[in-house]
Coordinates of C-alpha atoms in Angstrom, one line a residue:
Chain A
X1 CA -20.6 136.0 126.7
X2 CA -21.4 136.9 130.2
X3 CA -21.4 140.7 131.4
X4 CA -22.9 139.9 134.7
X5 CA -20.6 140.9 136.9
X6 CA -19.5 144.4 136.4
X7 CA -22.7 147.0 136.7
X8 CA -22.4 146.9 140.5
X9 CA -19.0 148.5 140.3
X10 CA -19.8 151.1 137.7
X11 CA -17.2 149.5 135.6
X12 CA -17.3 148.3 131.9
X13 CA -18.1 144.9 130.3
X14 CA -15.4 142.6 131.2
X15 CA -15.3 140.6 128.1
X16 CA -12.2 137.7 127.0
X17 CA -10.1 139.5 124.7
X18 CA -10.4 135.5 122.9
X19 CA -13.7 134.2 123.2
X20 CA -13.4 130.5 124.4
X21 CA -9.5 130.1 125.6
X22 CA -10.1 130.5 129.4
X23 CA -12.7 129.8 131.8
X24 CA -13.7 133.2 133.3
X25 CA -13.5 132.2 136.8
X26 CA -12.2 134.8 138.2
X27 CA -10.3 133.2 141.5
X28 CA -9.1 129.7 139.5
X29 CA -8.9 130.7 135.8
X30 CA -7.9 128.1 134.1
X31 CA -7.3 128.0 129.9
X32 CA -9.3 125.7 128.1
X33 CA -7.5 123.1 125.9
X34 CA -9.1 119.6 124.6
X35 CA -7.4 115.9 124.8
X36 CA -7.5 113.8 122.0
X37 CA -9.7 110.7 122.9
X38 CA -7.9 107.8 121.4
X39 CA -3.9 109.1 122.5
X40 CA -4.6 111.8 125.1
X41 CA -2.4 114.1 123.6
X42 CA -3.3 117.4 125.1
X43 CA -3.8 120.8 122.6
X44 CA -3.7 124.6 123.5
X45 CA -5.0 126.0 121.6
X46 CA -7.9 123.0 121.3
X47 CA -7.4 121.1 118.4
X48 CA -10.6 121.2 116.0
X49 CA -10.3 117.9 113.4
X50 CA -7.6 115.5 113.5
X51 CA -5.4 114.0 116.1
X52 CA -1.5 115.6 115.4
X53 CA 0.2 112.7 117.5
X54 CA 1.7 110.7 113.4
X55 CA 0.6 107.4 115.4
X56 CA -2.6 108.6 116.2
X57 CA -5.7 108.6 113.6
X58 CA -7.9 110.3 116.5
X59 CA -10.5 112.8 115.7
X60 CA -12.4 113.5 118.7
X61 CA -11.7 115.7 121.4
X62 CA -12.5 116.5 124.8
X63 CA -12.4 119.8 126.5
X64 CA -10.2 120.2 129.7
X65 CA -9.1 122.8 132.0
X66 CA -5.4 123.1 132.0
X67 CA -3.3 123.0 135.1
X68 CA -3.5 126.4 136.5
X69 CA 0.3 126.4 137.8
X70 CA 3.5 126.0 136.2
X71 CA 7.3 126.5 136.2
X72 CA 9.0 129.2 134.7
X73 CA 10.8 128.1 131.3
X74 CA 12.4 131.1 130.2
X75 CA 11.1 134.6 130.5
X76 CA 11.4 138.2 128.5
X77 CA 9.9 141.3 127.9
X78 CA 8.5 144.2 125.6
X79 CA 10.1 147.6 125.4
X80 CA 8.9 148.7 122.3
X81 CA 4.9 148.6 121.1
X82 CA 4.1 145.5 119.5
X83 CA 2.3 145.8 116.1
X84 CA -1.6 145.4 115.4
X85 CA -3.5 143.8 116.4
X86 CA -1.8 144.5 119.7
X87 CA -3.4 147.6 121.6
X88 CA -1.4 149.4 123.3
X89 CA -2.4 152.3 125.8
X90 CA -0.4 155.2 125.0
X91 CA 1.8 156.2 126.2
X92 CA 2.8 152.2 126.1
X93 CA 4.0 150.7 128.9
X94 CA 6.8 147.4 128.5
X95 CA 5.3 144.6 129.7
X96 CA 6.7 141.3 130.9
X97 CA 6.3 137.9 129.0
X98 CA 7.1 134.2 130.4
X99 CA 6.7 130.7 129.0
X100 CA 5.5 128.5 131.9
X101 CA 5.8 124.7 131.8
X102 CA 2.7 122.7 132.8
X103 CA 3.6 119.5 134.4
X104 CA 0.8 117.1 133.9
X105 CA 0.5 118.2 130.2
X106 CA 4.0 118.4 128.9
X107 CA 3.4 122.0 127.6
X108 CA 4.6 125.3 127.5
X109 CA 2.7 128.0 127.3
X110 CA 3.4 132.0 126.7
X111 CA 1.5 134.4 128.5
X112 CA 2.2 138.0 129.6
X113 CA 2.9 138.2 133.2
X114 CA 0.8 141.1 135.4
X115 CA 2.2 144.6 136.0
X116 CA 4.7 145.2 138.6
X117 CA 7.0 141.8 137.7
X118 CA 9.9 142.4 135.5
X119 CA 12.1 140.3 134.3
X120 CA 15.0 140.5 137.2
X121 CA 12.1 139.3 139.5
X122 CA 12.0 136.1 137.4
X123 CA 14.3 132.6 137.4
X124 CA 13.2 129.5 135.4
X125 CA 11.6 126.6 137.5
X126 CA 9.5 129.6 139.2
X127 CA 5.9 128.4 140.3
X128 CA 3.9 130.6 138.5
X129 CA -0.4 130.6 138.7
X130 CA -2.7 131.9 135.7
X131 CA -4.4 135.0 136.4
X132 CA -7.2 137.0 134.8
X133 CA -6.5 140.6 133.6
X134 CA -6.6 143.1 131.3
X135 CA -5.5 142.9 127.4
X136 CA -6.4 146.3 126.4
X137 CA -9.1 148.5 127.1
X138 CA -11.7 150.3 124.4
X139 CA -15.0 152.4 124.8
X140 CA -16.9 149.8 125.3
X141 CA -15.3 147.2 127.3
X142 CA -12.2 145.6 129.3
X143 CA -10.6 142.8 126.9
X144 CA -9.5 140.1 129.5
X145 CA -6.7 137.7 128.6
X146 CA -4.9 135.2 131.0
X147 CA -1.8 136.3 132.8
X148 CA 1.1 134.2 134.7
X149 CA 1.8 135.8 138.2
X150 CA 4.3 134.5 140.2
X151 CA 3.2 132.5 143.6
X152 CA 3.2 134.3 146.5
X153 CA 5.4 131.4 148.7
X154 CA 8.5 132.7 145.7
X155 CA 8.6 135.8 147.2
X156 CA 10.6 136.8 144.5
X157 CA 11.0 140.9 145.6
Chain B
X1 CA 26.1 106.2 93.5
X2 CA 27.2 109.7 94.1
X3 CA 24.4 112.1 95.4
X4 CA 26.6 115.4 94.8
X5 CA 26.8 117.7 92.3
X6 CA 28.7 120.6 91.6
X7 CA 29.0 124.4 92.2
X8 CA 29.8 126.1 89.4
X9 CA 28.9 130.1 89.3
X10 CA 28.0 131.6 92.4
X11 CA 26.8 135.7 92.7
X12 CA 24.8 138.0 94.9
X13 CA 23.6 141.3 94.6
X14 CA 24.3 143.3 97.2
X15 CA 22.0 143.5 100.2
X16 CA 20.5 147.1 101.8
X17 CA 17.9 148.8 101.6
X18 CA 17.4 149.9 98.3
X19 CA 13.9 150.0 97.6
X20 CA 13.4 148.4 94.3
X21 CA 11.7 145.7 92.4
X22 CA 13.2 142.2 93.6
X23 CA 13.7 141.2 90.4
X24 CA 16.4 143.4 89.6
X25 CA 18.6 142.0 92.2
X26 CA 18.1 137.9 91.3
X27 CA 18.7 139.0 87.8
X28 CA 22.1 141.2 88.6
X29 CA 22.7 137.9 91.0
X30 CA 22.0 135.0 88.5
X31 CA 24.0 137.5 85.6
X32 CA 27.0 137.7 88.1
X33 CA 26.7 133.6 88.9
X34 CA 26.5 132.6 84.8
X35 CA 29.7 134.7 84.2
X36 CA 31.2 133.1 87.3
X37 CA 30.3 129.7 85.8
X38 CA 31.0 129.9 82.4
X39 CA 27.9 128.7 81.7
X40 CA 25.9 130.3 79.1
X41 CA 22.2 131.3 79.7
X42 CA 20.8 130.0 76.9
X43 CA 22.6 126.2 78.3
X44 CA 20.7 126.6 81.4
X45 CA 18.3 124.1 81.6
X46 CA 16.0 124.8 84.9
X47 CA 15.4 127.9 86.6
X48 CA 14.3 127.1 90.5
X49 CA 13.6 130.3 91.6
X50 CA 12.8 130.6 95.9
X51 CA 9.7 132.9 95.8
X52 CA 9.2 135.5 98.0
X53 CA 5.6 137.2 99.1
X54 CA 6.1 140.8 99.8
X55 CA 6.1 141.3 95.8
X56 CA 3.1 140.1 94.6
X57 CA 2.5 137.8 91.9
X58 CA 5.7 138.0 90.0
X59 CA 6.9 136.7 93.3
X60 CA 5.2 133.7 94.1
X61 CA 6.4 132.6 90.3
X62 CA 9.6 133.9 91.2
X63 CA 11.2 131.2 88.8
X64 CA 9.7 132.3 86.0
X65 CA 9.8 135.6 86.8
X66 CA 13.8 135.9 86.9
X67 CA 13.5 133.4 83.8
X68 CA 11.6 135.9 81.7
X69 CA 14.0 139.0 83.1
X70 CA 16.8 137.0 81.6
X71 CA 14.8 136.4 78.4
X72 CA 13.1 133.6 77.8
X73 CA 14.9 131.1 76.4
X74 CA 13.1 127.7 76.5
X75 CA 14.1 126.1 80.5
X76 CA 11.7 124.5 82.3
X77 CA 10.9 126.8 85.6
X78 CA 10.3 125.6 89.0
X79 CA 9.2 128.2 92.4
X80 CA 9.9 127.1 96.0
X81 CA 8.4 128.6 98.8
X82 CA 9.5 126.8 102.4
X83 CA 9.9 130.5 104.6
X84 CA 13.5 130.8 105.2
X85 CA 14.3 127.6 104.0
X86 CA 13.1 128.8 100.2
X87 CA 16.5 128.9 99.1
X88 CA 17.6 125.5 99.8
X89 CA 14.3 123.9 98.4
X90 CA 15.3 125.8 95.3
X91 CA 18.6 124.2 95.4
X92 CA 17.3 120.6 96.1
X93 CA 14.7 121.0 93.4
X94 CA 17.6 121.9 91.2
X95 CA 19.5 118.9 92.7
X96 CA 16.7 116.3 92.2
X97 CA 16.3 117.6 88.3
X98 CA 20.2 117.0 87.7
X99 CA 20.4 113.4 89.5
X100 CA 17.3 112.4 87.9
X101 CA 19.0 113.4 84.9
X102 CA 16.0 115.7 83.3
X103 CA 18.8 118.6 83.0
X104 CA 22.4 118.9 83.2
X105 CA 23.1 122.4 84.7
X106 CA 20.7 124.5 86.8
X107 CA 20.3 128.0 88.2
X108 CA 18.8 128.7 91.4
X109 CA 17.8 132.4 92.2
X110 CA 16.4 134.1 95.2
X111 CA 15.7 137.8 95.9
X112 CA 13.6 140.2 97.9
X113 CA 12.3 143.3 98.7
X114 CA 11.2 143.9 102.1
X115 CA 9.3 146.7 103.8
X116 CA 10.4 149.4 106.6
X117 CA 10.2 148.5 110.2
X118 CA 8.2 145.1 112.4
X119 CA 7.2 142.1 110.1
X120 CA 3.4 142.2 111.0
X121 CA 1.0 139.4 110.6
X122 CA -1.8 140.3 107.3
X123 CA -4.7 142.4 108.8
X124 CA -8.0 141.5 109.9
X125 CA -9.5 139.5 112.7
X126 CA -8.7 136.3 112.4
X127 CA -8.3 134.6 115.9
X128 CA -8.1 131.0 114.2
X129 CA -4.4 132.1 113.0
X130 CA -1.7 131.6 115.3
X131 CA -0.1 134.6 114.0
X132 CA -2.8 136.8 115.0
X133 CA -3.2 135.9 117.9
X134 CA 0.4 135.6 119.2
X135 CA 0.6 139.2 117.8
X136 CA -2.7 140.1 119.7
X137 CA -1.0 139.3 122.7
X138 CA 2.2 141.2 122.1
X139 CA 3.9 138.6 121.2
X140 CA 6.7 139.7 118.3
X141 CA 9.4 137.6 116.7
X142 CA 12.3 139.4 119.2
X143 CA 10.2 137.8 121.8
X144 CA 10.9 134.3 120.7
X145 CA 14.7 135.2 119.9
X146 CA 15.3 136.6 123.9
X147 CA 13.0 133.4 125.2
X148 CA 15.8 131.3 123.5
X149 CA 18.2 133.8 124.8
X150 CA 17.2 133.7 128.3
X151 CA 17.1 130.1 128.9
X152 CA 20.8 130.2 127.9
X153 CA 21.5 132.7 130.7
X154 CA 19.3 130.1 133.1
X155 CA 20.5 127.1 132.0
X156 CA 24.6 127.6 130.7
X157 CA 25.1 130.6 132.9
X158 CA 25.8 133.0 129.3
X159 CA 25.6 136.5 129.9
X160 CA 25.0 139.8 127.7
X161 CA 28.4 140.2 127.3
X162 CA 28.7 136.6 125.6
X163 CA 25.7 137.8 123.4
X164 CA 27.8 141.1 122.2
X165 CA 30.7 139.4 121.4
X166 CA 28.7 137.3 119.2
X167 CA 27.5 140.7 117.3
X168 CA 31.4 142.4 117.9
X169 CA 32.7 138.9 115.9
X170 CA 30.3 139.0 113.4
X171 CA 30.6 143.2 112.4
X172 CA 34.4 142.2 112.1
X173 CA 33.5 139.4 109.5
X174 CA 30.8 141.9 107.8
X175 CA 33.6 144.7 107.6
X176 CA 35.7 142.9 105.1
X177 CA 32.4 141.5 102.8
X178 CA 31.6 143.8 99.9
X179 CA 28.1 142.0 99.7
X180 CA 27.0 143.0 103.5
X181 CA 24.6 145.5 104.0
X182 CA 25.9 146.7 107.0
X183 CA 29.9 147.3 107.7
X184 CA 31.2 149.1 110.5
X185 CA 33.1 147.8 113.6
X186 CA 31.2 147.5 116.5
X187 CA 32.5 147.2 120.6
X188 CA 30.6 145.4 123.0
X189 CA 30.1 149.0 124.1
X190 CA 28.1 149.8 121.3
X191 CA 26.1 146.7 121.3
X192 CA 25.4 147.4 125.7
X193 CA 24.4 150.9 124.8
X194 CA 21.8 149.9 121.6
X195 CA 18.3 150.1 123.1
X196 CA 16.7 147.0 125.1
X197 CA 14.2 145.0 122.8
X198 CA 13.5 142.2 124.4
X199 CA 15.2 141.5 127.5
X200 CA 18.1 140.1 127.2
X201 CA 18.2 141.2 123.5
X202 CA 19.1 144.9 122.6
X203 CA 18.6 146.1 119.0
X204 CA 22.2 145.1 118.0
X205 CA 21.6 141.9 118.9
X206 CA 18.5 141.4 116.7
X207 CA 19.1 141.1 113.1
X208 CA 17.0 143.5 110.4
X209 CA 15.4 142.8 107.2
X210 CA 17.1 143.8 104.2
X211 CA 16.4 143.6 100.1
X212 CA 18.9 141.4 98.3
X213 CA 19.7 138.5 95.6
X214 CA 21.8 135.5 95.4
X215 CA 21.8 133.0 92.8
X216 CA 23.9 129.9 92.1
X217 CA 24.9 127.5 88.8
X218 CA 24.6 124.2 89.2
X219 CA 25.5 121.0 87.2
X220 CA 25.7 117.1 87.2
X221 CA 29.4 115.8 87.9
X222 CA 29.7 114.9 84.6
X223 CA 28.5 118.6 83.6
X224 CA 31.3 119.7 85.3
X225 CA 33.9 117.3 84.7
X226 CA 32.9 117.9 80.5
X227 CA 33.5 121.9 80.9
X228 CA 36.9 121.1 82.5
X229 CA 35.2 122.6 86.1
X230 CA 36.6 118.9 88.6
X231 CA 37.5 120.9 90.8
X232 CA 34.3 122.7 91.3
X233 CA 32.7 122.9 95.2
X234 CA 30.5 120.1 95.5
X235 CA 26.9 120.0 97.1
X236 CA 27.2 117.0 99.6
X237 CA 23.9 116.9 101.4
X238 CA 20.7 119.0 101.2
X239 CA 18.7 118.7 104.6
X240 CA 15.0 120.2 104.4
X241 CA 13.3 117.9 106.8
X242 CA 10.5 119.0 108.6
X243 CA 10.0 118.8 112.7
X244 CA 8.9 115.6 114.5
X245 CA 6.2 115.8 116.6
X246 CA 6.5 116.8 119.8
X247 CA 8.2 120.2 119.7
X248 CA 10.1 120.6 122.5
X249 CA 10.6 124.6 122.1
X250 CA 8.3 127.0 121.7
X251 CA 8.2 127.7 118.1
X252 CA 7.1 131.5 116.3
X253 CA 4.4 131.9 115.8
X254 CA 2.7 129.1 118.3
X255 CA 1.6 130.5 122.0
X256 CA 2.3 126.8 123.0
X257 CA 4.4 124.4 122.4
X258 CA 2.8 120.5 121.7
X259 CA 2.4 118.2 124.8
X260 CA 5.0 115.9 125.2
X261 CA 2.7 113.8 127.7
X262 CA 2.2 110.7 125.4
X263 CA 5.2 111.5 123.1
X264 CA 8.6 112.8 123.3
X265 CA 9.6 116.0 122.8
X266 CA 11.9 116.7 119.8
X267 CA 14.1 119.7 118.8
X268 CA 13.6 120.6 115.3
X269 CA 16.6 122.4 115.1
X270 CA 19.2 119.7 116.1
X271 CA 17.1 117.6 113.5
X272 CA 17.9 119.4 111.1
X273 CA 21.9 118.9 110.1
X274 CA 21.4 115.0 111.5
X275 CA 20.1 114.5 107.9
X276 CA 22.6 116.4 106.7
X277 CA 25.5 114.8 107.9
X278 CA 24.3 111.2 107.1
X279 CA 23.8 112.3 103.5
X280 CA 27.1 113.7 103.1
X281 CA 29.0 111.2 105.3
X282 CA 30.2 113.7 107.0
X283 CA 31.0 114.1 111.0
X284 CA 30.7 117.4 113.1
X285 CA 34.2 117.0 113.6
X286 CA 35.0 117.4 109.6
X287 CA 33.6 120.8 109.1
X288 CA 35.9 123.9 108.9
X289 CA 33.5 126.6 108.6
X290 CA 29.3 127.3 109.6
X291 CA 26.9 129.7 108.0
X292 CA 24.0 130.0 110.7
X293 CA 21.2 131.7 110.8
X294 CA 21.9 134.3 113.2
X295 CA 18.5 136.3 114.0
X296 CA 19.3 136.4 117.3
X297 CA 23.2 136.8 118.5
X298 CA 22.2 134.4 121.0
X299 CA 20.9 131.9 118.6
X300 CA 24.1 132.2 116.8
X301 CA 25.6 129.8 120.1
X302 CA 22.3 127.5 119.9
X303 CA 23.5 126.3 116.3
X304 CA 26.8 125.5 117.2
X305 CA 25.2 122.9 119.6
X306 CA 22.6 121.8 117.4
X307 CA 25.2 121.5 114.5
X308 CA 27.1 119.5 117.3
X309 CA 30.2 121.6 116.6
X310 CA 30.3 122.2 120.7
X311 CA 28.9 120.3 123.5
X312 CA 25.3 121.7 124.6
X313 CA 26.4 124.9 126.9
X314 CA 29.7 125.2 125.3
X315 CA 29.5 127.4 122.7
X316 CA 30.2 130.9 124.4
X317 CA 33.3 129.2 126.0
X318 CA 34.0 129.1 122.0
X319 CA 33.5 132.5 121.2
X320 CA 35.2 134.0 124.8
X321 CA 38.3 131.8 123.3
X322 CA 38.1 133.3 119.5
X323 CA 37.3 130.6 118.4
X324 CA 34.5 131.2 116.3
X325 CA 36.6 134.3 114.6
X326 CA 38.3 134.4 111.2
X327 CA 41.7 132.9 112.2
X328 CA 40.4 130.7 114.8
X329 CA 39.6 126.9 115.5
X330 CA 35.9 126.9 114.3
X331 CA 35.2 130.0 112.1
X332 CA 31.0 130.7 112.1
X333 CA 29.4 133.5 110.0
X334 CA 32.6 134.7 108.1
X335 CA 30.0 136.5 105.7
X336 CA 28.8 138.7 109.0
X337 CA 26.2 136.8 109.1
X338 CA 22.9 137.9 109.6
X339 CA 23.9 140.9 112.1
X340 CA 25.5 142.4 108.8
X341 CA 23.2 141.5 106.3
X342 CA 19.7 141.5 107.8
X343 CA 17.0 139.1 106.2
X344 CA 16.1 138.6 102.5
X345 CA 14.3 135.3 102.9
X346 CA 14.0 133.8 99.9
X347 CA 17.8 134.8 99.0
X348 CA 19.2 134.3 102.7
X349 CA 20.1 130.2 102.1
X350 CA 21.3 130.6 98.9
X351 CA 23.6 133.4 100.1
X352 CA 25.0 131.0 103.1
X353 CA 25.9 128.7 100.3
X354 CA 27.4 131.5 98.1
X355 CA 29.8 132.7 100.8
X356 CA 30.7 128.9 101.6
X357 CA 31.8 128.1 98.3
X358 CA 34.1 131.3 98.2
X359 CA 35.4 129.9 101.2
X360 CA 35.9 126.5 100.2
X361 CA 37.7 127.9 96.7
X362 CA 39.7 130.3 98.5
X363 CA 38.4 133.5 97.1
X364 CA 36.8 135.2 100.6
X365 CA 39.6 137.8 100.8
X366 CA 40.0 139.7 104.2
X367 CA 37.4 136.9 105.6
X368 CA 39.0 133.5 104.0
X369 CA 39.0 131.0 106.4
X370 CA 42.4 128.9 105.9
X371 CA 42.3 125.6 104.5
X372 CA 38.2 125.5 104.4
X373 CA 37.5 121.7 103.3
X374 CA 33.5 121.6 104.5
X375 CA 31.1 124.0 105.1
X376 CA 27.9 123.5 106.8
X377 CA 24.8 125.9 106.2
X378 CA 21.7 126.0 108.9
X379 CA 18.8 128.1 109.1
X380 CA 15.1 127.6 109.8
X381 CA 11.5 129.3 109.4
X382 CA 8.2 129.2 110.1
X383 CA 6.0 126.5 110.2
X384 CA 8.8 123.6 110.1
X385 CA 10.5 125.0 107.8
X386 CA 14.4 124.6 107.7
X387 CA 17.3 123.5 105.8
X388 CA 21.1 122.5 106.1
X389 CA 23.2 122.3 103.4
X390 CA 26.8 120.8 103.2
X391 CA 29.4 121.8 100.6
X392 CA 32.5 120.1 100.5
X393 CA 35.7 120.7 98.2

């Protein structure tokens, strides 16, 4: 786990909320899913063991960096606290979820999307980037998850 | 060869909030379906009970468990568990024991007791389960139900409003059914005022969970035909297939869907009543009444178009119109659905099919649907779980 960046700033471990899902790049975050050698299926999560494709009998996998962008699918939100193991900051604050479509991979992936977008800033087919930010926050560290943000050229205030 | 077989004794107990051992209500529901029948206990030949989880051990044998409650008296037993499709396996494990010929006459039973408040995932870390982690990001069942929701609004142009006339339809159905736990008359006022869950979805859109018990007889043909019952409701088709792969919706409790980049997507729920309806030889266009599984007001209209009773898009031009009332073209959820009973998984399917077959006999009261020849059941759970079911007179 890498905690190299932070002391400067004074601020606390910035550690991935689930260890091995992203890349922790920062500026191009991307999540980390695996293709399946033999088809080329794609998995996000990364499949572990056996090919899921019923007309492929793959078993090995190769790690790759999802597309960072996507398009809006459909889009929603939180008003009331989710249950554990969700932590919430209290007093909780709604938060705004979307499924983005990855081209290249066929795939849609849920995400929450960064503070400040609600849902009447959204419309499916919206370009949407992943982002880095925080999950929840304890003592000893900021949990960092991946986020959809909307790209800038939308302008979507 | 005939694949049907008949309905003979249908009962439920009725569903709430009432706090006490499941068992209690599958036995007060199997009690109410042997008198219904005619069918004595001790002639019962299987028990396939649906089992439910929240109750411990005498719930994952959930067969035997109603079987000893009864009083043991000799039947084979048989548990199902297949989410919200645990009902329906119960039925077609009851189905395959009749046509194979092991037993003549069947009862099916499903109950459950269900705790106050969120379903939560089991505790622990445990970032290898989907559950967890999908819950670990804040993701909660309603958040599935308003993605659904939403991409109606995007791609059909539905509205709230539609959504509340959805609930407003179904409260009217659940008014006139002794069985529903919930029966008061709602406006679309009341459903626009109810608290925002999950935008689009406000609490009265979002169905509860609730304790209850349903159980059914059933019998070979011959069964029937022997204890002067011909003109007993008849099990047509049983559909409990699972998805093929890709899935081309986001499916609780995944944070992604599969990629569709080497395969095509497919929609699991459109899948499921295709089986259905080739079983039965039955067409979309023969049905005269739906039970869907409403957990969502908005994914009331999705099952309409997957049980290609509408055109994709269509179906809140259908429930504008009336249609989808008691009295009109295409009546869906004349129990009240799921807005008025709230979810008792293992006993939700075997409800749908208790309500269609008082339809289909002409014994639904306030809420009979006129001339009801087919019925059409559809619901679906977790982890490819789902089932349709197709009665017919």
């Amino acid at each position: 786990m890498s905690e190299e960046t932070n002391a400067a700033a004074g601020k606390k471990t910035r550690q991935p909320a689930l260890e091995g899902w992203f890349t922790l790049n920062e500026d191009q975050p991307h999540l980390i899913g695996n293709q399946c050698a033999s088809c080329g299926t794609y998995y996000f999560p990364r499949a572990k063991n056996f090919c899921k494709n019923p007309a492929c009998d793959g078993d090995q996998f190769d790690d790759v960096e999802l597309s960072r962008t996507g398009k809006v699918w459909s889009f929603t939100n939180a008003e009331y606290k989710p249950p554990a193991p969700y932590v919430a900051a209290e007093p909780f604050v709604p938060f705004t979820i979307a499924a983005v479509e990855l081209a290249k991979e066929k795939m849609i992936v849920l995400g929450q999307v960064v503070a400040g977008v609600n849902p009447s800033d959204l419309k499916a087919g919206m370009e949407m980037e992943l982002v880095l930010d925080t999950l929840f926050e304890d003592e000893a560290a900021e949990h960092i998850t991946w986020k959809w943000k909307p790209i800038a050229s939308n302008d979507y205030e | 060869m005939s694949n049907d077989i008949a309905i003979l004794g249908v009962g439920m107990h009725p569903w709430g909030k009432w706090g006490r051992n499941f068992t209690e209500y599958g036995v007060k529901a199997a009690r109410d379906a042997l008198a219904d029948s005619g069918v004595a206990w001790k002639d019962i030949g299987f028990v396939s009970g649906a089992a439910t989880m929240r109750c411990g051990y005498p719930g994952y044998v959930a067969g035997a468990t109603f079987a000893q409650a009864l009083g043991w008296q000799g039947a084979e037993v048989n548990t199902s568990y297949a989410a919200c499709a645990s009902g329906s396996q119960a039925l077609a494990a009851a189905r395959s024991k009749i046509l194979s010929g092991a037993c003549d006459v069947a009862l099916v039973v499903g109950a459950d007791t269900t705790p106050k408040g969120f379903l939560a995932p089991q505790k622990g870390d445990r970032p290898d389960d989907p559950d967890w982690v999908r819950f670990r990001l804040g993701i909660t069942n309603p958040t599935y139900f308003a993605l659904y929701a939403r991409r109606r609004m995007e791609m059909y142009g539905d509205s709230q409003d539609d959504f509340a006339l959805v609930k407003v339809k179904n409260a009217e159905h659940g008014f006139e059914n002794p069985n529903a736990r919930y029966r008061k008359k709602f406006s679309a006022d009341d459903v626009a005022a109810s608290n925002m869950v999950a935008d689009p979805l406000r609490l009265m859109d979002i169905c509860a969970t609730s304790d209850g018990g349903a159980a059914l007889v059933v019998s070979s043909l011959e069964y029937a035909r022997k204890i002067g019952r011909v003109d007993a409701v008849k099990v047509a088709a049983i559909s409990t297939v699972t998805p093929i792969y890709a899935s081309a919706v986001i499916e609780m409790p995944d944070i992604a869907t599969d990629s569709a980049a080497v395969v095509d997507a497919h929609s699991f729920r459109a899948a499921l009543p295709v089986k259905a309806y080739e079983e039965a030889g039955i067409s979309p266009q023969d049905v005269s009444v739906a039970e869907v599984y409403d957990l969502s007001t908005a994914l009331e209209l999705d099952w309409m178009e997957d049980l290609q009773l509408c055109e994709r898009g269509q179906a809140a031009q259908l429930v504008r119109d009336g249609a989808t009332r008691v009295g009109g073209r295409l009546p869906i959820n004349p129990s009240g659905g799921l807005a008025c009973f709230g979810e008792a998984v293992p006993a939700q399917a075997i409800a749908q099919v208790c309500e269609l077959t008082w339809q289909l006999r002409g014994q639904a009261g306030a809420r009979q649907v006129a001339g009801a020849q087919v019925g059409i059941t559809a619901n679906q759970g977790l982890f490819g779980h789902g089932s349709s079911v197709i009665l017919k007179r």
